[in-house]
Tab-separated table of C-alpha atoms in Angstrom:
chain	number	residue	atom	x	y	z
E	1	UNK	CA	10.165	11.742	-31.797
E	2	UNK	CA	7.416	9.560	-33.157
E	3	UNK	CA	7.292	6.084	-34.123
E	4	UNK	CA	5.462	4.828	-37.284
E	5	UNK	CA	4.471	1.352	-37.308
E	6	UNK	CA	1.598	0.743	-34.979
E	7	UNK	CA	1.773	4.408	-33.642
E	8	UNK	CA	0.999	6.788	-36.658
E	9	UNK	CA	0.079	3.834	-38.821
E	10	UNK	CA	-2.685	1.752	-37.701
E	11	UNK	CA	-0.854	-1.504	-38.426
E	12	UNK	CA	2.782	-2.659	-38.680
E	13	UNK	CA	3.384	-1.699	-42.259
E	14	UNK	CA	6.600	-3.801	-42.678
E	15	UNK	CA	4.735	-6.851	-41.541
E	16	UNK	CA	1.883	-6.285	-43.886
E	17	UNK	CA	4.248	-6.069	-46.868
E	18	UNK	CA	6.043	-9.303	-45.660
E	19	UNK	CA	2.721	-11.153	-45.263
E	20	UNK	CA	1.753	-10.113	-48.765
E	21	UNK	CA	4.998	-10.414	-50.841
E	22	UNK	CA	7.367	-12.662	-48.906
E	23	UNK	CA	7.352	-16.469	-48.307
E	24	UNK	CA	6.765	-17.822	-44.835
E	25	UNK	CA	10.505	-17.875	-44.040
E	26	UNK	CA	10.321	-14.254	-42.982
E	27	UNK	CA	8.717	-15.382	-39.833
E	28	UNK	CA	11.341	-17.596	-39.083
E	29	UNK	CA	13.702	-14.391	-38.788
E	30	UNK	CA	10.922	-12.789	-36.822
E	31	UNK	CA	11.092	-15.659	-34.270
E	32	UNK	CA	14.874	-15.344	-34.048
E	33	UNK	CA	14.477	-11.632	-33.570
E	34	UNK	CA	11.926	-12.005	-30.761
E	35	UNK	CA	14.006	-14.765	-29.080
E	36	UNK	CA	16.990	-12.501	-28.986
E	37	UNK	CA	19.008	-14.560	-31.329
E	38	UNK	CA	19.397	-11.709	-33.925
E	39	UNK	CA	19.154	-7.938	-33.886
E	40	UNK	CA	16.427	-6.230	-35.567
E	41	UNK	CA	18.905	-4.900	-38.351
E	42	UNK	CA	19.765	-8.474	-39.444
E	43	UNK	CA	16.324	-9.710	-39.038
E	44	UNK	CA	14.789	-6.806	-41.288
E	45	UNK	CA	17.586	-7.179	-44.033
E	46	UNK	CA	16.921	-10.894	-44.299
E	47	UNK	CA	13.110	-10.159	-44.431
E	48	UNK	CA	13.471	-7.367	-47.084
E	49	UNK	CA	15.641	-9.687	-49.247
E	50	UNK	CA	12.866	-12.064	-49.414
E	51	UNK	CA	10.286	-9.561	-50.861
E	52	UNK	CA	9.148	-10.545	-54.343
E	53	UNK	CA	7.245	-7.475	-55.610
E	54	UNK	CA	7.397	-4.789	-58.173
E	55	UNK	CA	7.335	-1.198	-57.126
E	56	UNK	CA	3.714	-0.833	-58.444
E	57	UNK	CA	2.683	-3.797	-56.299
E	58	UNK	CA	4.149	-2.240	-53.332
E	59	UNK	CA	2.686	1.139	-54.033
E	60	UNK	CA	-0.755	-0.273	-54.582
E	61	UNK	CA	-0.405	-2.284	-51.260
E	62	UNK	CA	0.730	0.868	-49.357
E	63	UNK	CA	-2.088	2.858	-50.818
E	64	UNK	CA	-4.600	0.965	-48.640
E	65	UNK	CA	-2.895	1.382	-45.472
E	66	UNK	CA	-4.348	3.852	-42.941
E	67	UNK	CA	-2.885	6.204	-40.205
E	68	UNK	CA	-4.577	7.184	-36.986
E	69	UNK	CA	-7.056	9.755	-38.107
E	70	UNK	CA	-6.149	12.191	-35.239
E	71	UNK	CA	-2.418	12.290	-36.215
E	72	UNK	CA	-2.442	15.233	-38.832
E	73	UNK	CA	-4.311	17.229	-36.257
E	74	UNK	CA	-1.556	16.349	-33.690
E	75	UNK	CA	0.985	17.565	-36.262
E	76	UNK	CA	-0.576	20.712	-36.755
E	77	UNK	CA	-1.140	21.153	-32.786
E	78	UNK	CA	2.556	20.298	-32.020
E	79	UNK	CA	4.198	22.544	-34.720
E	80	UNK	CA	1.651	25.451	-33.599
E	81	UNK	CA	2.924	25.039	-30.145
E	82	UNK	CA	6.457	25.459	-31.314
E	83	UNK	CA	7.518	22.031	-31.071
E	84	UNK	CA	9.758	20.094	-33.655
E	85	UNK	CA	8.326	16.571	-34.820
E	86	UNK	CA	10.289	13.967	-36.453
E	87	UNK	CA	9.323	10.626	-37.502
E	88	UNK	CA	11.750	7.741	-35.908
E	89	UNK	CA	11.227	4.168	-37.134
E	90	UNK	CA	12.950	0.967	-37.396
E	91	UNK	CA	10.761	0.465	-40.518
E	92	UNK	CA	10.999	1.411	-44.031
E	93	UNK	CA	11.483	5.124	-45.192
E	94	UNK	CA	9.923	4.554	-48.748
E	95	UNK	CA	6.598	3.000	-47.215
E	96	UNK	CA	6.339	5.970	-44.559
E	97	UNK	CA	6.757	8.698	-47.175
E	98	UNK	CA	4.262	6.954	-49.564
E	99	UNK	CA	1.478	6.739	-46.642
E	100	UNK	CA	2.191	10.216	-45.293
E	101	UNK	CA	2.101	11.774	-48.788
E	102	UNK	CA	-1.508	10.840	-48.936
E	103	UNK	CA	-2.184	13.182	-46.009
E	104	UNK	CA	0.291	15.787	-47.278
E	105	UNK	CA	2.596	15.101	-44.331
E	106	UNK	CA	5.548	13.774	-46.304
E	107	UNK	CA	7.440	16.914	-45.521
E	108	UNK	CA	8.009	15.656	-41.970
E	109	UNK	CA	11.433	14.863	-41.074
E	110	UNK	CA	11.977	11.091	-41.474
E	111	UNK	CA	14.679	8.978	-39.993
E	112	UNK	CA	14.130	5.225	-40.926
E	113	UNK	CA	15.767	2.392	-42.668
E	114	UNK	CA	16.064	2.783	-46.516
E	115	UNK	CA	14.330	0.488	-49.013
E	116	UNK	CA	16.384	0.230	-52.165
E	117	UNK	CA	15.199	-1.485	-55.023
E	118	UNK	CA	17.804	-3.610	-56.720
E	119	UNK	CA	16.049	-5.361	-59.618
E	120	UNK	CA	12.454	-5.552	-61.014
E	121	UNK	CA	11.132	-7.649	-58.080
E	122	UNK	CA	14.152	-7.429	-55.537
E	123	UNK	CA	14.851	-5.181	-52.731
E	124	UNK	CA	17.641	-4.379	-50.251
E	125	UNK	CA	17.819	-2.754	-46.839
E	126	UNK	CA	19.999	0.044	-45.875
E	127	UNK	CA	20.516	1.420	-42.250
E	128	UNK	CA	21.938	5.016	-42.255
E	129	UNK	CA	20.796	5.430	-38.752
E	130	UNK	CA	22.174	2.253	-37.245
E	131	UNK	CA	24.878	2.493	-34.456
E	132	UNK	CA	27.565	-0.091	-33.812
E	133	UNK	CA	27.064	0.295	-30.104
E	134	UNK	CA	23.264	-0.268	-30.256
E	135	UNK	CA	22.250	-2.477	-27.420
E	136	UNK	CA	19.721	-4.291	-29.485
E	137	UNK	CA	21.252	-4.050	-32.994
E	138	UNK	CA	18.551	-2.086	-34.309
E	139	UNK	CA	18.736	-0.872	-37.998
E	140	UNK	CA	17.740	2.593	-36.616
E	141	UNK	CA	19.202	3.119	-33.080
E	142	UNK	CA	16.397	5.129	-31.669
E	143	UNK	CA	18.321	5.768	-28.378
E	144	UNK	CA	21.064	7.325	-30.272
E	145	UNK	CA	18.740	9.567	-31.936
E	146	UNK	CA	17.055	10.679	-28.704
E	147	UNK	CA	20.848	11.418	-27.174
E	148	UNK	CA	21.561	13.488	-30.454
E	149	UNK	CA	18.304	15.396	-29.780
E	150	UNK	CA	19.493	16.088	-26.107
E	151	UNK	CA	22.824	17.260	-27.194
E	152	UNK	CA	21.116	19.877	-29.227
E	153	UNK	CA	19.501	21.141	-26.069
E	154	UNK	CA	16.331	19.774	-27.046
E	155	UNK	CA	13.682	18.263	-24.683
E	156	UNK	CA	12.561	14.743	-26.033
E	157	UNK	CA	9.133	13.532	-26.140
E	158	UNK	CA	8.894	9.923	-27.342
E	159	UNK	CA	5.689	8.537	-28.701
E	160	UNK	CA	5.875	4.833	-29.358
E	161	UNK	CA	4.486	1.396	-28.953
E	162	UNK	CA	6.864	-1.386	-29.094
E	163	UNK	CA	10.241	-2.996	-28.577
E	164	UNK	CA	12.008	-0.771	-30.946
E	165	UNK	CA	11.128	2.178	-28.719
E	166	UNK	CA	12.228	0.516	-25.337
E	167	UNK	CA	15.656	2.060	-25.314
E	168	UNK	CA	14.819	5.394	-26.597
E	169	UNK	CA	12.028	5.744	-23.695
E	170	UNK	CA	15.162	5.541	-21.213
E	171	UNK	CA	16.518	8.481	-23.065
E	172	UNK	CA	13.473	10.796	-23.357
E	173	UNK	CA	12.217	13.257	-21.023
E	174	UNK	CA	8.657	11.960	-21.280
E	175	UNK	CA	6.925	9.226	-23.104
E	176	UNK	CA	3.385	8.942	-24.479
E	177	UNK	CA	3.002	5.048	-24.626
E	178	UNK	CA	0.786	2.680	-26.304
E	179	UNK	CA	0.646	-1.233	-26.207
E	180	UNK	CA	3.797	-3.007	-25.198
E	181	UNK	CA	5.667	0.236	-24.304
E	182	UNK	CA	3.343	1.088	-21.424
E	183	UNK	CA	4.305	-1.980	-19.475
E	184	UNK	CA	8.019	-1.425	-20.296
E	185	UNK	CA	7.751	2.164	-18.897
E	186	UNK	CA	6.011	0.974	-16.013
E	187	UNK	CA	8.533	-1.744	-15.251
E	188	UNK	CA	11.416	0.730	-15.723
E	189	UNK	CA	9.809	3.521	-13.923
E	190	UNK	CA	9.898	5.781	-16.883
E	191	UNK	CA	7.794	8.909	-16.984
E	192	UNK	CA	4.948	8.439	-19.111
E	193	UNK	CA	1.208	8.615	-19.785
E	194	UNK	CA	-0.592	5.789	-21.443
E	195	UNK	CA	-2.556	6.746	-24.596
E	196	UNK	CA	-4.893	5.009	-27.186
E	197	UNK	CA	-4.046	7.323	-30.022
E	198	UNK	CA	-3.259	10.794	-31.200
E	199	UNK	CA	-6.628	12.152	-29.718
E	200	UNK	CA	-5.347	11.570	-26.452
E	201	UNK	CA	-1.934	13.127	-27.261
E	202	UNK	CA	-3.589	16.206	-28.661
E	203	UNK	CA	-5.208	16.681	-25.444
E	204	UNK	CA	-1.894	16.332	-23.280
E	205	UNK	CA	0.006	18.640	-25.411
E	206	UNK	CA	-0.823	22.075	-23.569
E	207	UNK	CA	0.369	20.450	-20.302
E	208	UNK	CA	3.294	18.877	-21.845
E	209	UNK	CA	4.591	22.217	-23.380
E	210	UNK	CA	4.014	24.056	-20.254
E	211	UNK	CA	6.067	21.618	-18.529
E	212	UNK	CA	3.671	20.213	-16.275
E	213	UNK	CA	3.951	16.628	-17.114
E	214	UNK	CA	7.803	15.905	-16.202
E	215	UNK	CA	10.852	17.072	-14.557
E	216	UNK	CA	13.677	17.419	-17.054
E	217	UNK	CA	15.694	14.274	-16.647
E	218	UNK	CA	19.119	15.823	-17.039
E	219	UNK	CA	21.084	19.092	-17.160
E	220	UNK	CA	22.267	19.407	-20.736
E	221	UNK	CA	25.958	20.207	-21.286
E	222	UNK	CA	26.989	23.033	-23.605
E	223	UNK	CA	27.944	21.996	-27.152
């Protein structure tokens, strides 16, 4: 399971869209979310409703955004090693696909919120991967996604960087952590390795796939 904004993508793609195409009110919602007053689903739904942009303008903006240059090689290495890779994001599916398509990676499974155009310059958020029991009110409940992978008898590696990954980190067997996720894993005693980017992750793959980095965190029940 691999996060997108700030992990695969060099920057937070959603914030970059809001910076360019939304009025400053989006930052009020952001502050309320960071203060714990609202969940991320409510926050992002309100922010997306503020976007004032045509599809062409959004496409032009997304065309200038970059990903970690080592990510394509990481994908190839992981798939060749027999792993299944899913992009799990509390961001926007349309933006993720548009960016990954430039690198011929848009065939990767993507679990993210839906960006739906409702008018020439109007947009709406849909949350097909939400969970009514999500502890942090996420649009995409990544911890529920991690539990589903465990129920399929899969071992779960999470690669992430921020608050939307905190809950999922507690459900993963192992974590490659960036930025704020590093301190969270340290504080919660979650098995992890700190990485700067996917070049580090590529180097860790052989030991991970050989089971040398972690002890499985649970015995999986039959389904």
